[in-house]
Amino acid sequence: MTETARPLRRDAQRNRERILLAAHDAFAARGFAATLDDVAQLAGVGVGTVYRRFPTKEALIEALFADRLEDLVSLAEDALALPTGWDGLTMMLRRTIEMHAVDRGLRDAALCVGIDKHHFAEVGEHLLPLVQEVFDRAHREGSLRADVGINDLPIIMATVTDLARHSGGDRPAIYRRFLELIIDGLRASPDNGDLGPATTQEDVEAIVHDCVPPIETRRRG
């Protein structure tokens, strides 16, 4: 717990709200590479004030993103409610990547789900079975090629959102173009080529390790 059970004083509550708002902007721009010093500067408070409210960067990230990751749970539920598995899968891909392309922090948080069990574990327990069912449904109807699985999703996300970052926010057509190319490649067809060995959890962990900056858990000394 990073907060006591007592209500915050009005000025302390205002500072907490300013810190969370500044953290949203800092992490949206820089992802998990943003620091508590970045947040303090954007909030217009001393870094000591940030540490009093959130003694570690991990605590701030969890406070900021736990609820926002629930939006991804709702998105997966919406995908399962669509008429076909293919509709659900492609809607989930487009909307998820759209969200992550404009918010690097949310992208980093989502890629951590299911990889580092210490972060967002409860959300991951809800989200991953839903996403698996989105894939299973598309497989059962024969619309998704049989050699693509849930372990391919984080790599697709990392690839397209990294392209979005490098192409700049003023050129969204670039990453959307390549997302549609990937979606076309996911569709089952008699002409599908051999993809080679399946993507493993170890592959995902290694790639996410390189794509997402580590969360510094050390308290300020």
Coordinates of C-alpha atoms in Angstrom, one line a residue:
M1 CA 0.0 0.0 0.0
T2 CA 1.3 3.4 -0.9
E3 CA -1.4 5.4 0.9
T4 CA -2.8 5.3 4.4
A5 CA -6.4 4.6 5.1
R6 CA -7.0 8.1 6.3
P7 CA -8.4 10.7 3.9
L8 CA -5.8 13.0 2.4
R9 CA -5.8 16.6 3.4
R10 CA -7.3 18.8 0.6
D11 CA -3.9 20.2 -0.4
A12 CA -2.4 16.6 -0.4
Q13 CA -5.3 15.4 -2.5
R14 CA -4.7 18.2 -5.0
N15 CA -1.0 17.3 -5.2
R16 CA -1.9 13.6 -5.7
E17 CA -4.2 14.5 -8.6
R18 CA -1.6 16.9 -10.1
I19 CA 1.0 14.1 -9.9
L20 CA -1.3 11.5 -11.6
L21 CA -2.2 14.0 -14.3
A22 CA 1.4 14.8 -14.9
A23 CA 2.3 11.1 -14.8
H24 CA -0.2 10.4 -17.5
D25 CA 1.4 13.0 -19.8
A26 CA 5.0 11.9 -19.0
F27 CA 4.3 8.2 -19.5
A28 CA 2.2 8.8 -22.6
A29 CA 5.2 10.6 -24.2
R30 CA 8.0 8.4 -22.9
G31 CA 6.5 5.1 -21.7
F32 CA 8.2 3.5 -18.7
A33 CA 11.4 5.4 -19.5
A34 CA 9.8 8.4 -17.9
T35 CA 11.2 9.1 -14.4
L36 CA 9.7 10.5 -11.2
D37 CA 11.8 13.6 -11.8
D38 CA 10.0 14.0 -15.1
V39 CA 6.6 13.7 -13.4
A40 CA 7.6 16.2 -10.6
Q41 CA 8.7 18.7 -13.2
L42 CA 5.4 18.4 -15.2
A43 CA 3.4 18.6 -12.0
G44 CA 5.2 21.7 -10.7
V45 CA 6.0 20.0 -7.4
G46 CA 9.2 18.9 -5.8
V47 CA 10.3 15.3 -6.4
G48 CA 10.1 14.7 -2.7
T49 CA 6.3 15.4 -2.9
V50 CA 6.0 12.7 -5.6
Y51 CA 7.9 10.2 -3.4
R52 CA 5.7 11.0 -0.4
R53 CA 2.6 10.0 -2.4
F54 CA 4.3 7.2 -4.5
P55 CA 7.5 5.9 -2.8
T56 CA 8.6 4.0 -5.9
K57 CA 8.1 4.4 -9.7
E58 CA 6.4 1.0 -9.6
A59 CA 3.8 2.3 -7.2
L60 CA 3.0 5.3 -9.4
I61 CA 2.8 3.1 -12.5
E62 CA 0.4 0.7 -10.8
A63 CA -1.8 3.5 -9.6
L64 CA -1.9 5.1 -13.0
F65 CA -2.5 2.1 -15.2
A66 CA -4.4 -0.6 -13.2
D67 CA -7.7 1.0 -14.0
R68 CA -6.8 1.9 -17.6
L69 CA -5.8 -1.7 -18.3
E70 CA -9.4 -2.6 -17.4
D71 CA -10.4 -0.8 -20.6
L72 CA -8.5 -3.6 -22.4
V73 CA -10.6 -6.1 -20.6
S74 CA -13.8 -4.4 -21.7
L75 CA -12.4 -4.3 -25.2
A76 CA -11.8 -8.0 -25.3
E77 CA -15.3 -8.6 -24.0
D78 CA -16.7 -6.4 -26.8
A79 CA -14.7 -8.4 -29.3
L80 CA -16.3 -11.6 -28.1
A81 CA -19.7 -10.0 -28.5
L82 CA -19.3 -9.4 -32.2
P83 CA -20.9 -11.7 -34.8
T84 CA -17.8 -13.5 -35.9
G85 CA -14.4 -14.4 -34.4
W86 CA -12.7 -12.6 -37.3
D87 CA -14.7 -9.4 -36.6
G88 CA -13.7 -9.6 -32.9
L89 CA -10.1 -10.3 -33.5
T90 CA -9.6 -7.5 -36.1
M91 CA -11.6 -5.0 -34.0
M92 CA -9.5 -5.8 -31.0
L93 CA -6.2 -5.4 -32.9
R94 CA -7.2 -2.1 -34.5
R95 CA -8.6 -0.5 -31.4
T96 CA -5.8 -1.7 -29.0
I97 CA -3.0 -0.6 -31.3
E98 CA -4.8 2.8 -31.8
M99 CA -4.8 3.3 -28.0
H100 CA -1.2 2.2 -27.6
A101 CA 0.1 4.3 -30.5
V102 CA -0.9 7.5 -28.8
D103 CA 0.0 6.4 -25.2
R104 CA 3.4 4.7 -24.8
G105 CA 2.8 4.2 -21.1
L106 CA -0.4 2.2 -21.8
R107 CA 1.5 0.2 -24.5
D108 CA 4.3 -0.6 -22.0
A109 CA 1.8 -1.6 -19.3
A110 CA -0.2 -3.9 -21.7
L111 CA 3.0 -5.6 -22.9
C112 CA 3.9 -6.4 -19.3
V113 CA 0.6 -8.1 -18.6
G114 CA 1.2 -11.8 -18.5
I115 CA 5.0 -11.4 -18.6
D116 CA 6.0 -10.0 -15.2
K117 CA 3.4 -11.4 -12.9
H118 CA 4.3 -8.8 -10.2
H119 CA 2.8 -6.0 -12.3
F120 CA -0.9 -5.8 -13.0
A121 CA -1.3 -9.5 -12.1
E122 CA -5.0 -9.2 -11.3
V123 CA -5.8 -7.5 -14.7
G124 CA -3.7 -10.1 -16.5
E125 CA -5.8 -12.9 -14.9
H126 CA -8.9 -11.3 -16.4
L127 CA -7.5 -10.2 -19.7
L128 CA -5.5 -13.1 -21.0
P129 CA -8.3 -15.7 -20.9
L130 CA -10.6 -13.3 -22.8
V131 CA -7.9 -12.7 -25.5
Q132 CA -7.3 -16.4 -25.7
E133 CA -11.0 -16.9 -26.4
V134 CA -10.9 -14.3 -29.1
F135 CA -8.1 -16.2 -30.8
D136 CA -9.8 -19.6 -30.2
R137 CA -13.1 -18.4 -31.7
A138 CA -11.4 -17.2 -34.9
H139 CA -9.6 -20.5 -35.1
R140 CA -12.8 -22.5 -34.6
E141 CA -14.5 -20.7 -37.5
G142 CA -11.4 -21.1 -39.7
S143 CA -10.9 -17.4 -40.3
L144 CA -7.5 -17.1 -38.5
R145 CA -4.6 -19.1 -39.8
A146 CA -4.0 -22.1 -37.6
D147 CA -0.3 -21.4 -37.0
V148 CA -0.9 -18.0 -35.4
G149 CA -1.5 -17.9 -31.6
I150 CA -1.8 -15.6 -28.7
N151 CA 2.0 -15.4 -28.2
D152 CA 2.1 -13.6 -31.6
L153 CA -0.1 -10.8 -30.3
P154 CA 2.5 -8.9 -28.1
I155 CA 5.0 -9.0 -30.9
I156 CA 2.5 -7.6 -33.4
M157 CA 1.6 -4.9 -30.9
A158 CA 5.3 -4.1 -30.2
T159 CA 6.1 -3.9 -33.9
V160 CA 3.3 -1.7 -35.0
T161 CA 3.4 0.6 -32.0
D162 CA 7.1 1.1 -32.3
L163 CA 6.5 2.0 -36.0
A164 CA 3.9 4.5 -34.8
R165 CA 6.4 6.1 -32.5
H166 CA 9.1 6.4 -35.2
S167 CA 6.7 7.6 -37.8
G168 CA 5.5 10.5 -35.6
G169 CA 2.0 11.3 -34.4
D170 CA 1.3 13.4 -37.4
R171 CA 1.6 10.4 -39.8
P172 CA -0.8 7.8 -38.4
A173 CA -1.5 6.5 -41.9
I174 CA 2.0 4.8 -41.9
Y175 CA 1.4 2.5 -38.9
R176 CA -2.2 1.8 -39.9
R177 CA -1.0 0.8 -43.4
F178 CA 1.3 -1.8 -42.0
L179 CA -1.3 -3.0 -39.4
E180 CA -3.7 -3.7 -42.2
L181 CA -0.9 -5.6 -44.0
I182 CA -0.4 -7.7 -40.9
I183 CA -4.2 -8.3 -40.6
D184 CA -4.3 -9.5 -44.1
G185 CA -1.5 -11.9 -43.3
L186 CA -3.4 -13.3 -40.4
R187 CA -6.4 -14.5 -42.5
A188 CA -6.5 -18.2 -43.2
S189 CA -6.0 -19.0 -46.9
P190 CA -5.0 -22.2 -48.8
D191 CA -2.0 -20.1 -50.1
N192 CA -0.6 -19.3 -46.6
G193 CA 3.1 -20.0 -46.5
D194 CA 5.0 -21.8 -43.7
L195 CA 5.7 -19.5 -40.8
G196 CA 8.3 -21.8 -39.2
P197 CA 8.4 -22.5 -35.5
A198 CA 5.6 -21.2 -33.3
T199 CA 6.3 -18.1 -31.1
T200 CA 7.0 -19.3 -27.5
Q201 CA 6.4 -17.5 -24.2
E202 CA 10.2 -17.3 -23.9
D203 CA 10.3 -15.5 -27.3
V204 CA 7.7 -13.0 -26.0
E205 CA 9.5 -12.4 -22.7
A206 CA 12.8 -11.7 -24.5
I207 CA 11.3 -9.3 -26.9
V208 CA 9.2 -7.5 -24.3
H209 CA 12.4 -7.2 -22.2
D210 CA 14.0 -5.3 -25.0
C211 CA 11.0 -3.2 -25.9
V212 CA 9.8 -2.1 -22.5
P213 CA 12.1 -0.2 -20.1
P214 CA 12.5 -1.8 -16.7
I215 CA 10.4 -0.5 -13.8
E216 CA 12.8 0.9 -11.2
T217 CA 11.4 -0.2 -7.8
R218 CA 14.1 1.4 -5.6
R219 CA 12.8 3.9 -3.0
R220 CA 14.4 7.3 -2.9
G221 CA 17.1 7.3 -0.3

